[in-house]
Amino acid sequence: WLPKAHVEAPIAGSMVLAAVLLKLGGYGIIRMTPTNISTTLIYPTIAMATWGIIMTGLTCLRKTDLKALIAYSSVGHMGLVASATLIQTPWSTSGAVILMVAHGLTSSMLFCLANMLYERTNTRMLIAMRGMQKAMPLMTSYWLIASLTNLALPPTINLIGEIQIMTTLFNWSPLTIMMTATGAAITAIYSLQMFMTSQQGHLTKDSKEVYPAQTRELLIMILHALPILLLTLDSELIN
């Protein structure tokens, strides 16, 4: 139901859902999960969460709807958070909190960027948005920032959270590295594909009258990109 809620909600609802409500759920899992939780519950839940990372990533590779692609990407990243919170170690909890904060900023930024393109092209189809770098060169830089942080490019805050979670999962069970590493590779593929499809290439006939970014839109992007940059420089700010 979560991808449907993301796609069908207005842009403000999608941004609040990705940035706040999902993190509220993650916080609830951290607070409510008992320290002596049964292994019969941990094993199947973590198996489903890590398998969901791969499944949502493969779904993103096939998606042509930009907003649906970002929604499934958001679900995949929260699979990492869910698996980390169940292990209940200081390292895993720290990684889950870092990734939740980083994902909240990145996912909200991607939803906002997707809506800006939708307002100008009246479509969410990726193929109909190609060539936006020529029409909106400044917004392309924000697309690049959002895409690279989404795929956890070093030294972004997303990478710190993912590395902590992957390390914890590997220490808990070495078999999980196959799932998490595969999911990370797929995430990099569809994030770059999303950026190149929407920004590179030739403008379509309907996109030649696209107006440039407005001041309020640039302000929203700055308010997303600035915390990402500050947290990348000093991740201790989260504490």
mmCIF file of C-alpha atoms in Angstrom:
data_model
loop_
_atom_site.group_PDB
_atom_site.id
_atom_site.type_symbol
_atom_site.label_atom_id
_atom_site.label_comp_id
_atom_site.label_asym_id
_atom_site.label_seq_id
_atom_site.Cartn_x
_atom_site.Cartn_y
_atom_site.Cartn_z
ATOM 1 C CA TRP A 1 0.000 0.000 0.000
ATOM 2 C CA LEU A 2 2.902 2.395 0.590
ATOM 3 C CA PRO A 3 3.902 2.937 -3.086
ATOM 4 C CA LYS A 4 0.228 3.542 -3.895
ATOM 5 C CA ALA A 5 -0.004 6.106 -1.106
ATOM 6 C CA HIS A 6 3.135 7.850 -2.374
ATOM 7 C CA VAL A 7 1.993 7.974 -5.992
ATOM 8 C CA GLU A 8 -1.620 8.991 -5.435
ATOM 9 C CA ALA A 9 -0.931 11.572 -2.726
ATOM 10 C CA PRO A 10 -0.361 15.249 -3.555
ATOM 11 C CA ILE A 11 3.226 16.392 -3.513
ATOM 12 C CA ALA A 12 3.021 17.790 0.030
ATOM 13 C CA GLY A 13 1.609 14.469 1.246
ATOM 14 C CA SER A 14 4.354 12.484 -0.488
ATOM 15 C CA MET A 15 7.090 14.666 0.993
ATOM 16 C CA VAL A 16 5.674 14.502 4.534
ATOM 17 C CA LEU A 17 5.089 10.753 4.239
ATOM 18 C CA ALA A 18 8.661 10.105 3.073
ATOM 19 C CA ALA A 19 10.405 12.580 5.368
ATOM 20 C CA VAL A 20 8.410 12.303 8.604
ATOM 21 C CA LEU A 21 5.817 9.540 8.824
ATOM 22 C CA LEU A 22 8.080 6.708 7.668
ATOM 23 C CA LYS A 23 10.678 7.830 10.193
ATOM 24 C CA LEU A 24 8.012 7.919 12.885
ATOM 25 C CA GLY A 25 7.335 4.271 12.086
ATOM 26 C CA GLY A 26 11.032 3.454 12.285
ATOM 27 C CA TYR A 27 11.286 5.218 15.633
ATOM 28 C CA GLY A 28 8.301 3.212 16.849
ATOM 29 C CA ILE A 29 9.993 -0.048 15.851
ATOM 30 C CA ILE A 30 13.168 0.963 17.714
ATOM 31 C CA ARG A 31 11.245 1.916 20.846
ATOM 32 C CA MET A 32 8.805 -1.011 20.891
ATOM 33 C CA THR A 33 11.060 -3.904 19.859
ATOM 34 C CA PRO A 34 11.994 -5.848 23.020
ATOM 35 C CA THR A 35 15.664 -6.557 23.640
ATOM 36 C CA ASN A 36 14.960 -10.256 24.141
ATOM 37 C CA ILE A 37 12.943 -10.691 20.957
ATOM 38 C CA SER A 38 12.579 -14.300 19.817
ATOM 39 C CA THR A 39 14.861 -15.498 17.008
ATOM 40 C CA THR A 40 11.855 -17.216 15.431
ATOM 41 C CA LEU A 41 10.530 -13.725 14.726
ATOM 42 C CA ILE A 42 13.852 -12.107 13.789
ATOM 43 C CA TYR A 43 14.896 -14.565 11.073
ATOM 44 C CA PRO A 44 11.797 -14.424 8.833
ATOM 45 C CA THR A 45 11.364 -10.665 9.308
ATOM 46 C CA ILE A 46 14.950 -9.814 8.367
ATOM 47 C CA ALA A 47 14.784 -12.300 5.479
ATOM 48 C CA MET A 48 11.677 -10.562 4.120
ATOM 49 C CA ALA A 49 13.173 -7.098 4.659
ATOM 50 C CA THR A 50 16.429 -7.890 2.848
ATOM 51 C CA TRP A 51 14.594 -9.732 0.075
ATOM 52 C CA GLY A 52 12.306 -6.710 -0.268
ATOM 53 C CA ILE A 53 15.358 -4.522 -0.931
ATOM 54 C CA ILE A 54 16.137 -6.562 -4.043
ATOM 55 C CA MET A 55 12.517 -6.845 -5.179
ATOM 56 C CA THR A 56 11.830 -3.119 -4.906
ATOM 57 C CA GLY A 57 15.119 -2.392 -6.698
ATOM 58 C CA LEU A 58 14.205 -4.682 -9.586
ATOM 59 C CA THR A 59 10.779 -3.039 -9.708
ATOM 60 C CA CYS A 60 12.447 0.370 -9.979
ATOM 61 C CA LEU A 61 14.442 -0.823 -12.990
ATOM 62 C CA ARG A 62 11.185 -1.506 -14.832
ATOM 63 C CA LYS A 63 9.219 1.561 -13.749
ATOM 64 C CA THR A 64 8.438 4.271 -16.295
ATOM 65 C CA ASP A 65 6.466 6.413 -13.843
ATOM 66 C CA LEU A 66 8.982 8.719 -12.133
ATOM 67 C CA LYS A 67 6.982 9.163 -8.937
ATOM 68 C CA ALA A 68 6.356 5.413 -8.625
ATOM 69 C CA LEU A 69 10.083 4.780 -9.111
ATOM 70 C CA ILE A 70 10.963 7.121 -6.249
ATOM 71 C CA ALA A 71 8.247 5.554 -4.086
ATOM 72 C CA TYR A 72 9.578 2.016 -4.538
ATOM 73 C CA SER A 73 13.100 3.284 -3.908
ATOM 74 C CA SER A 74 11.889 4.752 -0.619
ATOM 75 C CA VAL A 75 10.356 1.404 0.391
ATOM 76 C CA GLY A 76 13.608 -0.416 -0.417
ATOM 77 C CA HIS A 77 15.692 1.872 1.770
ATOM 78 C CA MET A 78 13.295 1.445 4.673
ATOM 79 C CA GLY A 79 13.800 -2.316 4.347
ATOM 80 C CA LEU A 80 17.377 -1.753 5.463
ATOM 81 C CA VAL A 81 16.166 0.286 8.422
ATOM 82 C CA ALA A 82 13.634 -2.372 9.454
ATOM 83 C CA SER A 83 16.236 -5.146 9.357
ATOM 84 C CA ALA A 84 18.719 -3.065 11.379
ATOM 85 C CA THR A 85 16.249 -2.169 14.119
ATOM 86 C CA LEU A 86 15.459 -5.833 14.831
ATOM 87 C CA ILE A 87 19.065 -6.742 15.626
ATOM 88 C CA GLN A 88 19.010 -4.343 18.589
ATOM 89 C CA THR A 89 22.706 -3.477 18.856
ATOM 90 C CA PRO A 90 24.050 0.062 19.376
ATOM 91 C CA TRP A 91 25.781 -0.049 15.984
ATOM 92 C CA SER A 92 22.646 -1.175 14.124
ATOM 93 C CA THR A 93 20.409 1.349 15.877
ATOM 94 C CA SER A 94 22.868 4.149 15.114
ATOM 95 C CA GLY A 95 22.996 3.126 11.454
ATOM 96 C CA ALA A 96 19.199 2.957 11.269
ATOM 97 C CA VAL A 97 18.836 6.466 12.712
ATOM 98 C CA ILE A 98 21.469 7.898 10.353
ATOM 99 C CA LEU A 99 19.875 6.261 7.318
ATOM 100 C CA MET A 100 16.399 7.430 8.340
ATOM 101 C CA VAL A 101 17.551 11.053 8.566
ATOM 102 C CA ALA A 102 19.482 10.832 5.288
ATOM 103 C CA HIS A 103 16.655 9.053 3.496
ATOM 104 C CA GLY A 104 14.105 11.563 4.756
ATOM 105 C CA LEU A 105 15.998 14.432 3.141
ATOM 106 C CA THR A 106 16.877 12.585 -0.067
ATOM 107 C CA SER A 107 13.483 11.028 -0.736
ATOM 108 C CA SER A 108 11.633 14.265 -0.005
ATOM 109 C CA MET A 109 13.974 16.104 -2.366
ATOM 110 C CA LEU A 110 13.386 13.562 -5.138
ATOM 111 C CA PHE A 111 9.602 13.779 -4.771
ATOM 112 C CA CYS A 112 9.778 17.570 -4.952
ATOM 113 C CA LEU A 113 11.971 17.466 -8.062
ATOM 114 C CA ALA A 114 9.622 14.983 -9.710
ATOM 115 C CA ASN A 115 6.671 17.273 -9.011
ATOM 116 C CA MET A 116 8.506 20.236 -10.547
ATOM 117 C CA LEU A 117 8.899 18.273 -13.769
ATOM 118 C CA TYR A 118 5.275 17.146 -13.619
ATOM 119 C CA GLU A 119 4.059 20.751 -13.312
ATOM 120 C CA ARG A 120 5.962 21.632 -16.493
ATOM 121 C CA THR A 121 5.317 18.542 -18.638
ATOM 122 C CA ASN A 122 1.948 17.314 -17.247
ATOM 123 C CA THR A 123 3.261 13.764 -17.278
ATOM 124 C CA ARG A 124 5.166 11.469 -14.949
ATOM 125 C CA MET A 125 6.577 9.269 -17.724
ATOM 126 C CA LEU A 126 10.368 9.297 -17.704
ATOM 127 C CA ILE A 127 10.711 9.126 -21.477
ATOM 128 C CA ALA A 128 8.617 12.289 -21.858
ATOM 129 C CA MET A 129 10.912 14.258 -19.518
ATOM 130 C CA ARG A 130 14.202 13.704 -21.304
ATOM 131 C CA GLY A 131 16.522 16.595 -22.059
ATOM 132 C CA MET A 132 15.615 18.679 -19.030
ATOM 133 C CA GLN A 133 19.254 19.665 -18.585
ATOM 134 C CA LYS A 134 18.892 21.984 -21.580
ATOM 135 C CA ALA A 135 15.685 23.565 -20.327
ATOM 136 C CA MET A 136 16.517 23.716 -16.585
ATOM 137 C CA PRO A 137 20.314 23.481 -16.148
ATOM 138 C CA LEU A 138 20.272 24.702 -12.544
ATOM 139 C CA MET A 139 17.741 22.075 -11.474
ATOM 140 C CA THR A 140 19.921 19.404 -13.063
ATOM 141 C CA SER A 141 22.551 20.058 -10.406
ATOM 142 C CA TYR A 142 19.969 19.338 -7.706
ATOM 143 C CA TRP A 143 18.885 16.221 -9.577
ATOM 144 C CA LEU A 144 22.517 15.114 -9.544
ATOM 145 C CA ILE A 145 22.851 15.749 -5.797
ATOM 146 C CA ALA A 146 19.635 13.855 -5.035
ATOM 147 C CA SER A 147 20.487 10.935 -7.314
ATOM 148 C CA LEU A 148 24.020 10.530 -5.963
ATOM 149 C CA THR A 149 22.898 10.677 -2.345
ATOM 150 C CA ASN A 150 20.127 8.191 -3.120
ATOM 151 C CA LEU A 151 22.694 5.668 -4.376
ATOM 152 C CA ALA A 152 24.916 6.358 -1.325
ATOM 153 C CA LEU A 153 27.908 7.845 -3.076
ATOM 154 C CA PRO A 154 30.923 8.349 -0.795
ATOM 155 C CA PRO A 155 31.202 10.353 1.399
ATOM 156 C CA THR A 156 27.495 11.168 1.708
ATOM 157 C CA ILE A 157 25.591 10.567 4.934
ATOM 158 C CA ASN A 158 23.559 7.837 3.187
ATOM 159 C CA LEU A 159 26.707 5.755 2.755
ATOM 160 C CA ILE A 160 27.556 6.006 6.447
ATOM 161 C CA GLY A 161 24.152 4.675 7.441
ATOM 162 C CA GLU A 162 24.150 1.898 4.848
ATOM 163 C CA ILE A 163 27.681 0.769 5.720
ATOM 164 C CA GLN A 164 26.809 0.586 9.418
ATOM 165 C CA ILE A 165 23.681 -1.450 8.697
ATOM 166 C CA MET A 166 25.407 -3.768 6.213
ATOM 167 C CA THR A 167 28.278 -4.342 8.657
ATOM 168 C CA THR A 168 25.872 -5.150 11.466
ATOM 169 C CA LEU A 169 23.866 -7.519 9.293
ATOM 170 C CA PHE A 170 27.050 -9.236 8.129
ATOM 171 C CA ASN A 171 28.207 -9.742 11.714
ATOM 172 C CA TRP A 172 24.780 -11.131 12.576
ATOM 173 C CA SER A 173 24.688 -13.456 9.545
ATOM 174 C CA PRO A 174 27.282 -13.450 6.713
ATOM 175 C CA LEU A 175 24.606 -14.614 4.251
ATOM 176 C CA THR A 176 22.917 -11.202 4.380
ATOM 177 C CA ILE A 177 25.814 -9.587 2.498
ATOM 178 C CA MET A 178 24.538 -11.181 -0.716
ATOM 179 C CA MET A 179 21.179 -9.453 -0.354
ATOM 180 C CA THR A 180 22.405 -6.076 0.848
ATOM 181 C CA ALA A 181 25.271 -5.825 -1.658
ATOM 182 C CA THR A 182 22.984 -6.812 -4.531
ATOM 183 C CA GLY A 183 20.427 -4.269 -3.381
ATOM 184 C CA ALA A 184 23.087 -1.540 -3.207
ATOM 185 C CA ALA A 185 24.236 -2.322 -6.757
ATOM 186 C CA ILE A 186 20.669 -2.246 -8.101
ATOM 187 C CA THR A 187 20.057 1.047 -6.297
ATOM 188 C CA ALA A 188 23.055 2.597 -8.048
ATOM 189 C CA ILE A 189 21.814 1.360 -11.429
ATOM 190 C CA TYR A 190 18.278 2.720 -11.237
ATOM 191 C CA SER A 191 19.368 5.991 -9.612
ATOM 192 C CA LEU A 192 21.775 6.732 -12.473
ATOM 193 C CA GLN A 193 19.200 5.538 -14.995
ATOM 194 C CA MET A 194 16.617 7.907 -13.499
ATOM 195 C CA PHE A 195 19.009 10.845 -13.684
ATOM 196 C CA MET A 196 20.230 10.162 -17.225
ATOM 197 C CA THR A 197 16.763 9.444 -18.633
ATOM 198 C CA SER A 198 15.182 12.592 -17.219
ATOM 199 C CA GLN A 199 18.084 15.001 -17.745
ATOM 200 C CA GLN A 200 20.068 13.811 -20.766
ATOM 201 C CA GLY A 201 19.056 13.532 -24.416
ATOM 202 C CA HIS A 202 17.050 15.782 -26.709
ATOM 203 C CA LEU A 203 14.061 17.791 -25.576
ATOM 204 C CA THR A 204 10.666 16.551 -26.698
ATOM 205 C CA LYS A 205 8.357 18.837 -28.642
ATOM 206 C CA ASP A 206 6.142 19.353 -25.599
ATOM 207 C CA SER A 207 9.108 20.242 -23.375
ATOM 208 C CA LYS A 208 10.535 23.099 -25.438
ATOM 209 C CA GLU A 209 8.332 25.654 -23.678
ATOM 210 C CA VAL A 210 9.398 24.600 -20.185
ATOM 211 C CA TYR A 211 9.891 27.615 -17.927
ATOM 212 C CA PRO A 212 12.951 27.814 -15.636
ATOM 213 C CA ALA A 213 12.944 27.170 -11.913
ATOM 214 C CA GLN A 214 11.270 29.750 -9.702
ATOM 215 C CA THR A 215 12.735 31.286 -6.549
ATOM 216 C CA ARG A 216 10.474 29.314 -4.184
ATOM 217 C CA GLU A 217 11.473 26.069 -5.901
ATOM 218 C CA LEU A 218 15.152 26.867 -5.595
ATOM 219 C CA LEU A 219 14.657 27.720 -1.915
ATOM 220 C CA ILE A 220 13.051 24.315 -1.305
ATOM 221 C CA MET A 221 15.987 22.608 -3.006
ATOM 222 C CA ILE A 222 18.506 24.573 -0.940
ATOM 223 C CA LEU A 223 16.677 23.627 2.268
ATOM 224 C CA HIS A 224 17.085 19.971 1.294
ATOM 225 C CA ALA A 225 20.614 20.089 -0.110
ATOM 226 C CA LEU A 226 22.136 22.183 2.704
ATOM 227 C CA PRO A 227 21.347 19.698 5.535
ATOM 228 C CA ILE A 228 22.604 16.844 3.353
ATOM 229 C CA LEU A 229 25.887 18.707 2.844
ATOM 230 C CA LEU A 230 26.233 19.609 6.528
ATOM 231 C CA LEU A 231 25.552 16.036 7.650
ATOM 232 C CA THR A 232 28.016 14.725 5.083
ATOM 233 C CA LEU A 233 30.697 17.009 6.503
ATOM 234 C CA ASP A 234 29.856 16.131 10.116
ATOM 235 C CA SER A 235 27.553 13.194 10.793
ATOM 236 C CA GLU A 236 27.798 13.847 14.551
ATOM 237 C CA LEU A 237 25.230 16.610 14.036
ATOM 238 C CA ILE A 238 22.538 13.909 14.158
ATOM 239 C CA ASN A 239 23.409 13.202 17.774
#
